[in-house]
PDB file of C-alpha atoms in Angstrom:
ATOM      1  CA  UNK A 666      66.870  93.799 -24.099  1.00 80.00           C
ATOM      2  CA  UNK A 667      69.560  96.210 -23.047  1.00 86.00           C
ATOM      3  CA  UNK A 668      68.881  98.771 -20.343  1.00 90.00           C
ATOM      4  CA  UNK A 669      70.766 101.302 -18.246  1.00 94.00           C
ATOM      5  CA  UNK A 670      69.732 102.583 -14.850  1.00 95.00           C
ATOM      6  CA  UNK A 671      71.374 105.560 -13.238  1.00 95.00           C
ATOM      7  CA  UNK A 672      70.691 107.466 -10.074  1.00 89.00           C
ATOM      8  CA  UNK A 673      68.111 110.167 -10.311  1.00 85.00           C
ATOM      9  CA  UNK A 674      69.130 113.740  -9.793  1.00 86.00           C
ATOM     10  CA  UNK A 675      69.593 116.440  -9.267  1.00 94.00           C
ATOM     11  CA  UNK A 676      72.819 115.948  -7.393  1.00 96.00           C
ATOM     12  CA  UNK A 677      73.890 119.151  -5.691  1.00 97.00           C
ATOM     13  CA  UNK A 678      77.440 119.464  -4.406  1.00 97.00           C
ATOM     14  CA  UNK A 679      79.750 122.159  -3.204  1.00 97.00           C
ATOM     15  CA  UNK A 680      82.905 122.886  -5.140  1.00 97.00           C
ATOM     16  CA  UNK A 681      85.741 120.443  -4.375  1.00 96.00           C
ATOM     17  CA  UNK A 682      83.354 117.772  -3.086  1.00 97.00           C
ATOM     18  CA  UNK A 683      83.641 114.120  -4.141  1.00 97.00           C
ATOM     19  CA  UNK A 684      81.232 112.962  -6.818  1.00 97.00           C
ATOM     20  CA  UNK A 685      79.719 109.549  -7.449  1.00 97.00           C
ATOM     21  CA  UNK A 686      76.964 108.936  -9.958  1.00 97.00           C
ATOM     22  CA  UNK A 687      75.816 105.327  -9.937  1.00 97.00           C
ATOM     23  CA  UNK A 688      75.113 103.429 -13.126  1.00 97.00           C
ATOM     24  CA  UNK A 689      74.113  99.799 -13.554  1.00 97.00           C
ATOM     25  CA  UNK A 690      73.252  97.987 -16.739  1.00 95.00           C
ATOM     26  CA  UNK A 691      71.563  94.933 -18.174  1.00 93.00           C
ATOM     27  CA  UNK A 692      72.861  93.558 -21.439  1.00 89.00           C
ATOM     28  CA  UNK A 693      73.496  90.367 -23.327  1.00 81.00           C
ATOM     29  CA  UNK A 694      77.068  89.629 -24.227  1.00 80.00           C
ATOM     30  CA  UNK A 695      79.845  92.071 -23.515  1.00 83.00           C
ATOM     31  CA  UNK A 696      78.801  95.658 -24.096  1.00 89.00           C
ATOM     32  CA  UNK A 697      80.980  98.727 -24.248  1.00 89.00           C
ATOM     33  CA  UNK A 698      80.132 101.338 -21.617  1.00 93.00           C
ATOM     34  CA  UNK A 699      80.164 105.108 -21.908  1.00 94.00           C
ATOM     35  CA  UNK A 700      79.568 108.292 -20.005  1.00 97.00           C
ATOM     36  CA  UNK A 701      78.324 111.246 -22.018  1.00 95.00           C
ATOM     37  CA  UNK A 702      77.967 114.798 -20.712  1.00 95.00           C
ATOM     38  CA  UNK A 703      75.533 117.468 -21.827  1.00 91.00           C
ATOM     39  CA  UNK A 704      76.381 121.015 -20.773  1.00 91.00           C
ATOM     40  CA  UNK A 705      73.543 123.545 -20.704  1.00 84.00           C
ATOM     41  CA  UNK A 706      72.370 124.355 -24.218  1.00 77.00           C
ATOM     42  CA  UNK A 707      74.806 121.963 -25.872  1.00 81.00           C
ATOM     43  CA  UNK A 708      74.819 118.514 -27.414  1.00 82.00           C
ATOM     44  CA  UNK A 709      76.148 115.222 -26.126  1.00 89.00           C
ATOM     45  CA  UNK A 710      79.877 114.905 -25.650  1.00 90.00           C
ATOM     46  CA  UNK A 711      81.707 111.696 -24.896  1.00 92.00           C
ATOM     47  CA  UNK A 712      83.320 111.957 -21.471  1.00 96.00           C
ATOM     48  CA  UNK A 713      84.898 108.514 -21.153  1.00 96.00           C
ATOM     49  CA  UNK A 714      84.457 104.904 -22.134  1.00 93.00           C
ATOM     50  CA  UNK A 715      85.475 101.344 -21.314  1.00 93.00           C
ATOM     51  CA  UNK A 716      85.218  98.447 -23.715  1.00 89.00           C
ATOM     52  CA  UNK A 717      85.896  95.413 -21.528  1.00 89.00           C
ATOM     53  CA  UNK A 718      85.649  94.217 -17.956  1.00 93.00           C
ATOM     54  CA  UNK A 719      87.996  95.883 -15.432  1.00 95.00           C
ATOM     55  CA  UNK A 720      88.886  98.641 -17.887  1.00 95.00           C
ATOM     56  CA  UNK A 721      88.957 102.109 -16.354  1.00 97.00           C
ATOM     57  CA  UNK A 722      87.938 105.044 -18.477  1.00 96.00           C
ATOM     58  CA  UNK A 723      89.177 108.463 -17.429  1.00 97.00           C
ATOM     59  CA  UNK A 724      89.034 112.035 -18.682  1.00 97.00           C
ATOM     60  CA  UNK A 725      89.119 115.543 -17.139  1.00 95.00           C
ATOM     61  CA  UNK A 726      89.485 114.064 -13.645  1.00 97.00           C
ATOM     62  CA  UNK A 727      86.461 111.780 -14.067  1.00 98.00           C
ATOM     63  CA  UNK A 728      86.844 108.013 -13.800  1.00 98.00           C
ATOM     64  CA  UNK A 729      84.646 104.956 -14.192  1.00 98.00           C
ATOM     65  CA  UNK A 730      85.545 101.266 -13.953  1.00 98.00           C
ATOM     66  CA  UNK A 731      83.743  98.554 -15.900  1.00 97.00           C
ATOM     67  CA  UNK A 732      82.632  96.043 -13.254  1.00 96.00           C
ATOM     68  CA  UNK A 733      81.212  92.945 -14.874  1.00 93.00           C
ATOM     69  CA  UNK A 734      80.522  91.191 -11.579  1.00 94.00           C
ATOM     70  CA  UNK A 735      78.240  93.985 -10.388  1.00 95.00           C
ATOM     71  CA  UNK A 736      77.198  95.142 -13.889  1.00 95.00           C
ATOM     72  CA  UNK A 737      78.130  98.665 -12.928  1.00 97.00           C
ATOM     73  CA  UNK A 738      79.995 101.654 -14.353  1.00 98.00           C
ATOM     74  CA  UNK A 739      79.852 104.303 -11.654  1.00 98.00           C
ATOM     75  CA  UNK A 740      81.207 107.765 -12.455  1.00 98.00           C
ATOM     76  CA  UNK A 741      83.526 109.399  -9.916  1.00 98.00           C
ATOM     77  CA  UNK A 742      85.474 112.600  -9.560  1.00 98.00           C
ATOM     78  CA  UNK A 743      87.580 113.518  -6.581  1.00 97.00           C
ATOM     79  CA  UNK A 744      86.980 117.274  -6.601  1.00 96.00           C
ATOM     80  CA  UNK A 745      84.188 118.809  -8.654  1.00 97.00           C
ATOM     81  CA  UNK A 746      84.189 122.327 -10.063  1.00 97.00           C
ATOM     82  CA  UNK A 747      81.340 124.692 -10.889  1.00 97.00           C
ATOM     83  CA  UNK A 748      82.135 124.099 -14.563  1.00 96.00           C
ATOM     84  CA  UNK A 749      81.236 120.409 -14.122  1.00 97.00           C
ATOM     85  CA  UNK A 750      77.577 121.358 -13.732  1.00 97.00           C
ATOM     86  CA  UNK A 751      75.814 119.428 -16.486  1.00 96.00           C
ATOM     87  CA  UNK A 752      73.670 116.369 -17.160  1.00 94.00           C
ATOM     88  CA  UNK A 753      75.576 113.092 -17.218  1.00 96.00           C
ATOM     89  CA  UNK A 754      74.338 110.105 -19.193  1.00 95.00           C
ATOM     90  CA  UNK A 755      75.507 106.545 -18.760  1.00 96.00           C
ATOM     91  CA  UNK A 756      75.154 104.451 -21.900  1.00 94.00           C
ATOM     92  CA  UNK A 757      75.991 101.067 -23.329  1.00 91.00           C
ATOM     93  CA  UNK A 758      76.614  99.785 -26.804  1.00 87.00           C
ATOM     94  CA  UNK A 759      75.901  96.157 -27.408  1.00 75.00           C
ATOM     95  CA  UNK A 760      77.240  93.641 -29.858  1.00 62.00           C
ATOM     96  CA  UNK A 761      74.152  93.625 -32.071  1.00 60.00           C
ATOM     97  CA  UNK A 762      73.958  94.943 -35.606  1.00 49.00           C
ATOM     98  CA  UNK A 763      74.136  98.702 -35.723  1.00 57.00           C
ATOM     99  CA  UNK A 764      75.444  98.846 -32.166  1.00 69.00           C
ATOM    100  CA  UNK A 765      73.267 101.714 -31.152  1.00 81.00           C
ATOM    101  CA  UNK A 766      73.614 103.287 -27.744  1.00 88.00           C
ATOM    102  CA  UNK A 767      71.123 102.661 -24.976  1.00 90.00           C
ATOM    103  CA  UNK A 768      71.059 105.564 -22.545  1.00 93.00           C
ATOM    104  CA  UNK A 769      70.201 105.901 -18.917  1.00 94.00           C
ATOM    105  CA  UNK A 770      67.824 108.634 -17.850  1.00 92.00           C
ATOM    106  CA  UNK A 771      70.555 111.168 -17.112  1.00 93.00           C
ATOM    107  CA  UNK A 772      71.657 112.718 -13.819  1.00 95.00           C
ATOM    108  CA  UNK A 773      71.803 116.466 -13.432  1.00 95.00           C
ATOM    109  CA  UNK A 774      74.792 117.676 -11.422  1.00 97.00           C
ATOM    110  CA  UNK A 775      74.767 121.126  -9.895  1.00 97.00           C
ATOM    111  CA  UNK A 776      77.982 122.361  -8.311  1.00 97.00           C
ATOM    112  CA  UNK A 777      77.764 125.430  -6.102  1.00 96.00           C
ATOM    113  CA  UNK A 778      80.728 127.714  -5.368  1.00 94.00           C
TER     114      UNK A 778
ATOM    115  CA  UNK B1300      89.065 117.334 -34.510  1.00 70.00           C
ATOM    116  CA  UNK B1301      86.451 116.056 -36.977  1.00 74.00           C
ATOM    117  CA  UNK B1302      82.882 116.606 -35.883  1.00 88.00           C
ATOM    118  CA  UNK B1303      79.303 115.842 -36.797  1.00 93.00           C
ATOM    119  CA  UNK B1304      77.449 118.953 -37.916  1.00 94.00           C
ATOM    120  CA  UNK B1305      73.694 119.460 -37.911  1.00 95.00           C
ATOM    121  CA  UNK B1306      71.365 122.028 -39.408  1.00 96.00           C
ATOM    122  CA  UNK B1307      69.206 123.794 -38.498  1.00 96.00           C
ATOM    123  CA  UNK B1308      70.073 124.330 -34.875  1.00 94.00           C
ATOM    124  CA  UNK B1309      66.484 125.290 -34.167  1.00 96.00           C
ATOM    125  CA  UNK B1310      63.305 125.018 -36.242  1.00 97.00           C
ATOM    126  CA  UNK B1311      59.751 125.973 -35.429  1.00 97.00           C
ATOM    127  CA  UNK B1312      57.098 124.367 -37.583  1.00 97.00           C
ATOM    128  CA  UNK B1313      53.337 124.128 -37.706  1.00 97.00           C
ATOM    129  CA  UNK B1314      51.655 120.840 -36.904  1.00 97.00           C
ATOM    130  CA  UNK B1315      51.147 118.774 -40.043  1.00 97.00           C
ATOM    131  CA  UNK B1316      54.090 120.288 -41.899  1.00 97.00           C
ATOM    132  CA  UNK B1317      57.022 118.289 -43.221  1.00 98.00           C
ATOM    133  CA  UNK B1318      60.432 118.841 -41.676  1.00 98.00           C
ATOM    134  CA  UNK B1319      63.879 117.784 -42.884  1.00 97.00           C
ATOM    135  CA  UNK B1320      66.755 117.771 -40.440  1.00 98.00           C
ATOM    136  CA  UNK B1321      70.195 117.623 -41.967  1.00 97.00           C
ATOM    137  CA  UNK B1322      73.431 116.121 -40.765  1.00 97.00           C
ATOM    138  CA  UNK B1323      76.956 115.849 -42.088  1.00 96.00           C
ATOM    139  CA  UNK B1324      78.601 112.878 -40.373  1.00 95.00           C
ATOM    140  CA  UNK B1325      82.344 112.564 -39.925  1.00 93.00           C
ATOM    141  CA  UNK B1326      83.717 111.920 -43.391  1.00 89.00           C
ATOM    142  CA  UNK B1327      85.154 108.394 -43.111  1.00 88.00           C
ATOM    143  CA  UNK B1328      82.463 107.038 -40.806  1.00 91.00           C
ATOM    144  CA  UNK B1329      80.240 104.215 -42.011  1.00 90.00           C
ATOM    145  CA  UNK B1330      77.418 104.022 -39.458  1.00 91.00           C
ATOM    146  CA  UNK B1331      74.912 106.798 -38.930  1.00 94.00           C
ATOM    147  CA  UNK B1332      72.252 107.325 -36.304  1.00 95.00           C
ATOM    148  CA  UNK B1333      69.408 109.552 -35.269  1.00 97.00           C
ATOM    149  CA  UNK B1334      68.418 109.949 -31.631  1.00 96.00           C
ATOM    150  CA  UNK B1335      65.938 112.253 -30.010  1.00 96.00           C
ATOM    151  CA  UNK B1336      65.537 113.785 -26.578  1.00 92.00           C
ATOM    152  CA  UNK B1337      62.191 115.167 -25.529  1.00 93.00           C
ATOM    153  CA  UNK B1338      62.750 118.009 -23.078  1.00 88.00           C
ATOM    154  CA  UNK B1339      63.773 116.663 -19.680  1.00 82.00           C
ATOM    155  CA  UNK B1340      63.622 113.040 -20.774  1.00 85.00           C
ATOM    156  CA  UNK B1341      65.956 110.243 -21.775  1.00 86.00           C
ATOM    157  CA  UNK B1342      67.891 110.216 -25.041  1.00 92.00           C
ATOM    158  CA  UNK B1343      66.098 107.696 -27.267  1.00 93.00           C
ATOM    159  CA  UNK B1344      67.359 105.764 -30.272  1.00 93.00           C
ATOM    160  CA  UNK B1345      65.423 106.274 -33.491  1.00 96.00           C
ATOM    161  CA  UNK B1346      67.308 104.622 -36.320  1.00 95.00           C
ATOM    162  CA  UNK B1347      70.676 103.360 -37.504  1.00 93.00           C
ATOM    163  CA  UNK B1348      71.851 103.394 -41.115  1.00 93.00           C
ATOM    164  CA  UNK B1349      74.614 101.497 -42.844  1.00 91.00           C
ATOM    165  CA  UNK B1350      75.478 100.759 -46.443  1.00 89.00           C
ATOM    166  CA  UNK B1351      72.613 102.922 -47.695  1.00 90.00           C
ATOM    167  CA  UNK B1352      69.912 101.184 -45.763  1.00 92.00           C
ATOM    168  CA  UNK B1353      68.320 101.139 -42.351  1.00 94.00           C
ATOM    169  CA  UNK B1354      69.992  98.531 -40.164  1.00 90.00           C
ATOM    170  CA  UNK B1355      67.825  98.967 -37.082  1.00 90.00           C
ATOM    171  CA  UNK B1356      64.965 101.152 -35.954  1.00 93.00           C
ATOM    172  CA  UNK B1357      62.979 101.683 -32.775  1.00 93.00           C
ATOM    173  CA  UNK B1358      59.230 101.682 -32.240  1.00 93.00           C
ATOM    174  CA  UNK B1359      59.333 105.476 -32.312  1.00 94.00           C
ATOM    175  CA  UNK B1360      60.512 105.419 -35.926  1.00 96.00           C
ATOM    176  CA  UNK B1361      57.135 104.872 -37.536  1.00 94.00           C
ATOM    177  CA  UNK B1362      55.924 105.553 -41.082  1.00 94.00           C
ATOM    178  CA  UNK B1363      56.048 109.297 -40.677  1.00 96.00           C
ATOM    179  CA  UNK B1364      59.837 109.155 -40.334  1.00 97.00           C
ATOM    180  CA  UNK B1365      62.333 108.452 -43.064  1.00 97.00           C
ATOM    181  CA  UNK B1366      66.088 108.765 -43.494  1.00 97.00           C
ATOM    182  CA  UNK B1367      68.187 109.258 -46.553  1.00 95.00           C
ATOM    183  CA  UNK B1368      71.778 109.677 -47.580  1.00 92.00           C
ATOM    184  CA  UNK B1369      71.234 111.644 -50.777  1.00 86.00           C
ATOM    185  CA  UNK B1370      74.925 112.130 -51.548  1.00 87.00           C
ATOM    186  CA  UNK B1371      78.300 111.212 -50.127  1.00 78.00           C
ATOM    187  CA  UNK B1372      78.166 113.597 -47.215  1.00 87.00           C
ATOM    188  CA  UNK B1373      74.639 114.368 -45.993  1.00 93.00           C
ATOM    189  CA  UNK B1374      72.356 112.233 -43.856  1.00 96.00           C
ATOM    190  CA  UNK B1375      68.808 113.502 -43.428  1.00 97.00           C
ATOM    191  CA  UNK B1376      65.847 112.772 -41.188  1.00 98.00           C
ATOM    192  CA  UNK B1377      62.435 113.617 -42.619  1.00 98.00           C
ATOM    193  CA  UNK B1378      59.282 113.870 -40.562  1.00 97.00           C
ATOM    194  CA  UNK B1379      56.385 113.803 -42.994  1.00 96.00           C
ATOM    195  CA  UNK B1380      53.560 115.303 -40.983  1.00 95.00           C
ATOM    196  CA  UNK B1381      54.734 116.696 -37.689  1.00 97.00           C
ATOM    197  CA  UNK B1382      52.791 116.292 -34.455  1.00 96.00           C
ATOM    198  CA  UNK B1383      53.077 118.281 -31.263  1.00 97.00           C
ATOM    199  CA  UNK B1384      54.771 115.325 -29.578  1.00 96.00           C
ATOM    200  CA  UNK B1385      57.565 115.403 -32.157  1.00 97.00           C
ATOM    201  CA  UNK B1386      58.922 118.481 -30.400  1.00 97.00           C
ATOM    202  CA  UNK B1387      62.350 117.427 -29.206  1.00 96.00           C
ATOM    203  CA  UNK B1388      66.078 117.774 -29.701  1.00 94.00           C
ATOM    204  CA  UNK B1389      67.183 115.499 -32.537  1.00 97.00           C
ATOM    205  CA  UNK B1390      70.760 114.292 -32.470  1.00 96.00           C
ATOM    206  CA  UNK B1391      72.637 112.884 -35.412  1.00 97.00           C
ATOM    207  CA  UNK B1392      75.589 110.616 -34.694  1.00 94.00           C
ATOM    208  CA  UNK B1393      78.175 108.660 -36.613  1.00 93.00           C
ATOM    209  CA  UNK B1394      80.619 105.874 -35.974  1.00 89.00           C
ATOM    210  CA  UNK B1395      83.599 104.537 -37.889  1.00 87.00           C
ATOM    211  CA  UNK B1396      82.886 100.811 -37.558  1.00 78.00           C
ATOM    212  CA  UNK B1397      80.493  98.659 -35.583  1.00 67.00           C
ATOM    213  CA  UNK B1398      82.538  97.303 -32.755  1.00 65.00           C
ATOM    214  CA  UNK B1399      84.324  99.158 -30.017  1.00 55.00           C
ATOM    215  CA  UNK B1400      84.385 102.596 -31.581  1.00 69.00           C
ATOM    216  CA  UNK B1401      82.972 105.736 -30.167  1.00 80.00           C
ATOM    217  CA  UNK B1402      79.725 107.200 -31.462  1.00 86.00           C
ATOM    218  CA  UNK B1403      80.160 110.929 -32.063  1.00 89.00           C
ATOM    219  CA  UNK B1404      77.174 113.212 -31.709  1.00 92.00           C
ATOM    220  CA  UNK B1405      76.292 116.465 -33.343  1.00 93.00           C
ATOM    221  CA  UNK B1406      75.080 119.416 -31.312  1.00 90.00           C
ATOM    222  CA  UNK B1407      71.476 118.649 -32.093  1.00 94.00           C
ATOM    223  CA  UNK B1408      68.543 120.273 -33.853  1.00 96.00           C
ATOM    224  CA  UNK B1409      65.770 121.660 -31.677  1.00 95.00           C
ATOM    225  CA  UNK B1410      62.404 121.039 -33.297  1.00 97.00           C
ATOM    226  CA  UNK B1411      59.396 122.862 -31.921  1.00 97.00           C
ATOM    227  CA  UNK B1412      56.012 121.920 -33.349  1.00 97.00           C
ATOM    228  CA  UNK B1413      53.252 124.454 -32.691  1.00 97.00           C
TER     229      UNK B1413
END
């Protein structure tokens, strides 16, 4: 079945540091890949997505590239801000009926001033 | 921007009681989902719903759970006899079509079973 593995947190960074959160996946066929963000006390918000190999999703300074050869979709940001503190979830959506999302375990990011 | 709305935002219920969580998906969307997140744990798929029937469900979605689309706008999750371990954040989500489109989530309903 489908599965997503992402690095365990928490990840603690200083403001303006470079961020990488690793995500790898296992899936049959050609899934779509997503990063969702959950700010404290809020629901899940789509951060970015990529629907085919070599696509790069980007939003709010975050980027992730769909790498089929390494089955990865690592999240990066060049300069994090305190307001980026949240839990980040990598997810995939397969080609099966219903196309539900399979989530990774989430990575908590804490950015200190 | 259209959004998925959920009510209540928080509900406390006694063990053994029935609970109904309500969702209004985005109006032209065709696929509907319920997920749950036990505090500090992974977001887990419960059920997907299309064309007025369940299209897929997980092992978590046992006989005590049911879903319904009673009218053209609401999508409900019913838990018949709540257990302590049902305490979680329940997210409703919707999607326009099956392939390639984004799944949009509501803000969630916190359920606390005491």
